[in-house]
Amino acid sequence: MSLFVQISRMLGVEWDSLCEAQLWGLAAGGVLSRVNQESFSRLESRRPKEECIEILSEAWGVYEPHHAWGLKYWLENEGHSKECLDVLSGKELGEQPNCGDPEARFGFAEANREILEKYGLMAWDHGNLIQAARWSYSAGYISSDDAWDWIMSSAKTIQDNYSSWEHYGFHWRLGFEYWNDGQPLTSSFREAGAWLLMNSASPWKKLPWDEDLTYIPQ
């Protein structure tokens, strides 16, 4: 058990009996989870069920359980990474749905070509998937076991491809800026990132990057 969890439990902080691997998985929800004022110690979203349903429908086009599974597949296998790499290979972004500003995205991708060709936008896609899993569970679209499977699979992908919380956070920011048509983080996202990296209460400051992510469902 990590010192972070031991001290928290001594102080009476409720961790819902989550193991360190699960806490790490929630921490990998990162900036998006922080901006949405989510707990880093429990699976359920702090937003009511109706609001989770609304977020999923408006942001991701998810209206039913099978749509949630489709979103999972897209984020794991394509996501904005595929769109970005398509842009760099010369494909016409404007032919794709929900592509934002094609010219702005191309300019951003071209300016960051070397790093994007190596990593894609994996941090962005998998960070989003972790939060989508929490909303999908809270909306009643998937079970808690399914949500943890989604979260821990993405957490392992993140851990395997980046070297630290800082490295992961940097790449998540690149994903946000690509999605935001080359524009920098808005103030709320910037403040959330700073909190995660520097605040002593942040799980990124407490949980080691190389945490054993072996997770055995209860």
Short mmCIF file of C-alpha atoms in Angstrom, two decimals:
data_model
loop_
_atom_site.label_atom_id
_atom_site.label_comp_id
_atom_site.label_asym_id
_atom_site.label_seq_id
_atom_site.Cartn_x
_atom_site.Cartn_y
_atom_site.Cartn_z
CA MET A 1 0.00 0.00 0.00
CA SER A 2 1.40 3.39 -0.97
CA LEU A 3 2.17 6.03 1.65
CA PHE A 4 -0.41 8.25 -0.09
CA VAL A 5 -3.21 5.78 0.60
CA GLN A 6 -2.01 4.95 4.13
CA ILE A 7 -1.96 8.60 5.21
CA SER A 8 -5.29 9.33 3.54
CA ARG A 9 -6.97 6.47 5.37
CA MET A 10 -5.41 7.56 8.68
CA LEU A 11 -6.92 11.01 8.10
CA GLY A 12 -10.31 9.49 7.42
CA VAL A 13 -10.40 10.08 3.68
CA GLU A 14 -12.78 7.61 2.02
CA TRP A 15 -11.11 5.58 -0.71
CA ASP A 16 -14.02 3.19 -1.34
CA SER A 17 -11.63 0.24 -0.93
CA LEU A 18 -9.90 0.95 -4.22
CA CYS A 19 -6.50 -0.59 -4.76
CA GLU A 20 -3.52 1.51 -5.83
CA ALA A 21 -3.88 0.33 -9.43
CA GLN A 22 -7.46 1.61 -9.55
CA LEU A 23 -6.45 4.94 -7.99
CA TRP A 24 -3.75 5.24 -10.66
CA GLY A 25 -6.33 4.53 -13.34
CA LEU A 26 -8.56 7.33 -12.07
CA ALA A 27 -5.56 9.65 -11.81
CA ALA A 28 -4.87 9.02 -15.49
CA GLY A 29 -8.20 10.72 -16.21
CA GLY A 30 -6.07 13.75 -15.50
CA VAL A 31 -7.03 17.23 -16.60
CA LEU A 32 -10.46 16.29 -17.93
CA SER A 33 -11.41 14.67 -14.63
CA ARG A 34 -10.08 17.63 -12.65
CA VAL A 35 -11.90 20.20 -14.79
CA ASN A 36 -15.12 18.26 -14.29
CA GLN A 37 -14.50 18.22 -10.52
CA GLU A 38 -14.48 14.44 -10.41
CA SER A 39 -13.23 12.47 -7.45
CA PHE A 40 -9.90 10.70 -7.84
CA SER A 41 -10.93 8.12 -5.26
CA ARG A 42 -14.20 6.68 -6.54
CA LEU A 43 -15.53 5.47 -9.87
CA GLU A 44 -18.88 7.25 -9.91
CA SER A 45 -19.09 10.67 -11.46
CA ARG A 46 -20.03 13.51 -9.13
CA ARG A 47 -22.50 14.64 -11.76
CA PRO A 48 -26.08 13.27 -11.58
CA LYS A 49 -27.09 10.50 -13.96
CA GLU A 50 -29.13 12.83 -16.17
CA GLU A 51 -26.18 15.16 -16.62
CA CYS A 52 -23.86 12.28 -17.54
CA ILE A 53 -26.38 11.17 -20.16
CA GLU A 54 -26.50 14.72 -21.53
CA ILE A 55 -22.70 15.07 -21.67
CA LEU A 56 -22.29 11.77 -23.49
CA SER A 57 -24.97 12.62 -26.04
CA GLU A 58 -23.81 16.17 -26.74
CA ALA A 59 -20.05 15.62 -26.65
CA TRP A 60 -19.76 12.11 -28.05
CA GLY A 61 -23.03 11.19 -29.75
CA VAL A 62 -23.68 8.45 -27.19
CA TYR A 63 -27.39 7.83 -26.61
CA GLU A 64 -27.51 4.11 -25.80
CA PRO A 65 -25.22 1.43 -24.32
CA HIS A 66 -24.05 0.20 -27.72
CA HIS A 67 -23.01 3.75 -28.59
CA ALA A 68 -20.79 3.79 -25.49
CA TRP A 69 -19.08 0.61 -26.67
CA GLY A 70 -18.66 2.16 -30.09
CA LEU A 71 -17.01 5.18 -28.51
CA LYS A 72 -14.64 2.90 -26.62
CA TYR A 73 -13.67 1.14 -29.84
CA TRP A 74 -13.12 4.44 -31.64
CA LEU A 75 -10.97 5.96 -28.90
CA GLU A 76 -8.88 2.80 -28.56
CA ASN A 77 -8.37 2.11 -32.24
CA GLU A 78 -8.76 5.42 -34.07
CA GLY A 79 -9.65 8.51 -32.08
CA HIS A 80 -8.13 11.86 -32.89
CA SER A 81 -4.80 10.06 -33.34
CA LYS A 82 -5.95 8.57 -36.63
CA GLU A 83 -7.36 11.87 -37.81
CA CYS A 84 -4.11 13.65 -36.94
CA LEU A 85 -1.95 11.06 -38.69
CA ASP A 86 -4.26 11.21 -41.71
CA VAL A 87 -3.68 14.96 -41.81
CA LEU A 88 0.08 14.47 -41.73
CA SER A 89 -0.12 11.92 -44.54
CA GLY A 90 -1.94 14.40 -46.77
CA LYS A 91 -5.52 13.11 -46.55
CA GLU A 92 -8.35 15.61 -46.81
CA LEU A 93 -9.51 16.28 -43.26
CA GLY A 94 -12.55 18.16 -44.49
CA GLU A 95 -14.08 14.91 -45.72
CA GLN A 96 -14.30 13.61 -42.17
CA PRO A 97 -17.15 14.38 -39.71
CA ASN A 98 -16.60 16.62 -36.70
CA CYS A 99 -13.19 17.65 -37.96
CA GLY A 100 -13.11 21.15 -36.51
CA ASP A 101 -11.13 23.66 -38.57
CA PRO A 102 -9.17 21.55 -41.10
CA GLU A 103 -6.68 24.29 -41.92
CA ALA A 104 -5.94 25.08 -38.26
CA ARG A 105 -5.55 21.42 -37.37
CA PHE A 106 -3.25 20.83 -40.31
CA GLY A 107 -1.11 23.80 -39.27
CA PHE A 108 -0.83 22.54 -35.70
CA ALA A 109 -0.06 18.98 -36.80
CA GLU A 110 2.58 20.15 -39.27
CA ALA A 111 4.25 22.33 -36.63
CA ASN A 112 4.46 19.31 -34.32
CA ARG A 113 4.98 16.66 -37.00
CA GLU A 114 7.95 14.82 -35.49
CA ILE A 115 6.44 14.25 -32.07
CA LEU A 116 2.95 13.53 -33.40
CA GLU A 117 4.22 10.97 -35.89
CA LYS A 118 5.93 9.17 -33.00
CA TYR A 119 3.16 9.29 -30.39
CA GLY A 120 0.01 10.31 -32.20
CA LEU A 121 -2.56 11.69 -29.77
CA MET A 122 -2.64 8.58 -27.62
CA ALA A 123 -2.58 10.49 -24.33
CA TRP A 124 -5.59 12.56 -25.38
CA ASP A 125 -7.60 9.60 -26.66
CA HIS A 126 -6.98 7.34 -23.67
CA GLY A 127 -7.39 10.13 -21.13
CA ASN A 128 -10.77 10.87 -22.70
CA LEU A 129 -11.67 7.18 -22.64
CA ILE A 130 -11.09 7.02 -18.89
CA GLN A 131 -13.51 9.87 -18.26
CA ALA A 132 -15.97 8.46 -20.81
CA ALA A 133 -15.93 5.18 -18.88
CA ARG A 134 -16.90 7.01 -15.69
CA TRP A 135 -19.71 8.91 -17.38
CA SER A 136 -20.94 5.77 -19.17
CA TYR A 137 -21.08 3.88 -15.89
CA SER A 138 -22.83 6.74 -14.09
CA ALA A 139 -25.30 7.05 -16.99
CA GLY A 140 -26.21 3.38 -16.59
CA TYR A 141 -24.81 2.34 -19.97
CA ILE A 142 -22.09 -0.03 -18.70
CA SER A 143 -21.43 -2.00 -15.52
CA SER A 144 -18.81 -1.10 -12.94
CA ASP A 145 -16.75 -4.12 -14.02
CA ASP A 146 -16.83 -2.91 -17.61
CA ALA A 147 -15.88 0.61 -16.54
CA TRP A 148 -12.87 -0.66 -14.62
CA ASP A 149 -11.84 -2.82 -17.56
CA TRP A 150 -11.93 0.24 -19.83
CA ILE A 151 -10.06 2.41 -17.33
CA MET A 152 -7.33 -0.07 -16.49
CA SER A 153 -6.73 -0.99 -20.12
CA SER A 154 -6.22 2.68 -20.97
CA ALA A 155 -4.12 3.23 -17.85
CA LYS A 156 -1.74 0.47 -18.91
CA THR A 157 -1.49 1.89 -22.42
CA ILE A 158 -0.67 5.30 -20.98
CA GLN A 159 1.91 3.93 -18.57
CA ASP A 160 3.57 1.82 -21.28
CA ASN A 161 3.96 4.72 -23.70
CA TYR A 162 4.99 7.63 -21.49
CA SER A 163 7.75 8.01 -18.92
CA SER A 164 6.17 10.16 -16.20
CA TRP A 165 3.08 12.11 -15.23
CA GLU A 166 4.75 15.19 -16.69
CA HIS A 167 5.41 13.43 -19.99
CA TYR A 168 1.83 12.19 -20.15
CA GLY A 169 0.44 15.62 -19.25
CA PHE A 170 2.49 17.27 -21.99
CA HIS A 171 1.12 14.89 -24.61
CA TRP A 172 -2.44 15.25 -23.33
CA ARG A 173 -2.03 19.01 -23.80
CA LEU A 174 -0.93 18.45 -27.40
CA GLY A 175 -4.11 16.47 -27.96
CA PHE A 176 -6.26 19.22 -26.50
CA GLU A 177 -4.58 21.86 -28.65
CA TYR A 178 -5.03 19.76 -31.80
CA TRP A 179 -8.72 19.22 -30.97
CA ASN A 180 -9.04 22.93 -30.16
CA ASP A 181 -7.83 23.83 -33.66
CA GLY A 182 -4.34 24.78 -32.55
CA GLN A 183 -5.45 27.07 -29.74
CA PRO A 184 -3.77 26.74 -26.30
CA LEU A 185 -5.38 25.41 -23.15
CA THR A 186 -8.19 27.53 -21.79
CA SER A 187 -7.71 28.91 -18.28
CA SER A 188 -9.72 26.17 -16.55
CA PHE A 189 -7.76 23.41 -18.27
CA ARG A 190 -4.46 25.18 -17.66
CA GLU A 191 -5.25 25.56 -13.95
CA ALA A 192 -6.28 21.91 -13.72
CA GLY A 193 -3.00 20.82 -15.28
CA ALA A 194 -0.99 23.00 -12.92
CA TRP A 195 -2.86 21.57 -9.93
CA LEU A 196 -2.15 18.01 -11.02
CA LEU A 197 1.55 18.69 -11.52
CA MET A 198 2.26 20.86 -8.48
CA ASN A 199 -0.35 20.57 -5.74
CA SER A 200 0.61 18.28 -2.88
CA ALA A 201 -2.95 16.89 -2.81
CA SER A 202 -2.76 15.79 -6.45
CA PRO A 203 -2.66 12.05 -7.15
CA TRP A 204 0.05 12.79 -9.70
CA LYS A 205 2.26 13.99 -6.85
CA LYS A 206 1.47 11.00 -4.66
CA LEU A 207 1.15 7.97 -6.92
CA PRO A 208 4.38 6.73 -8.53
CA TRP A 209 4.39 6.56 -12.30
CA ASP A 210 5.65 2.98 -12.24
CA GLU A 211 2.85 1.73 -9.97
CA ASP A 212 2.03 -1.94 -10.52
CA LEU A 213 -1.22 -1.77 -12.49
CA THR A 214 -2.15 -5.40 -11.99
CA TYR A 215 -5.87 -5.32 -11.30
CA ILE A 216 -7.94 -8.31 -10.21
CA PRO A 217 -11.69 -7.60 -10.27
CA GLN A 218 -13.40 -8.29 -6.95
#
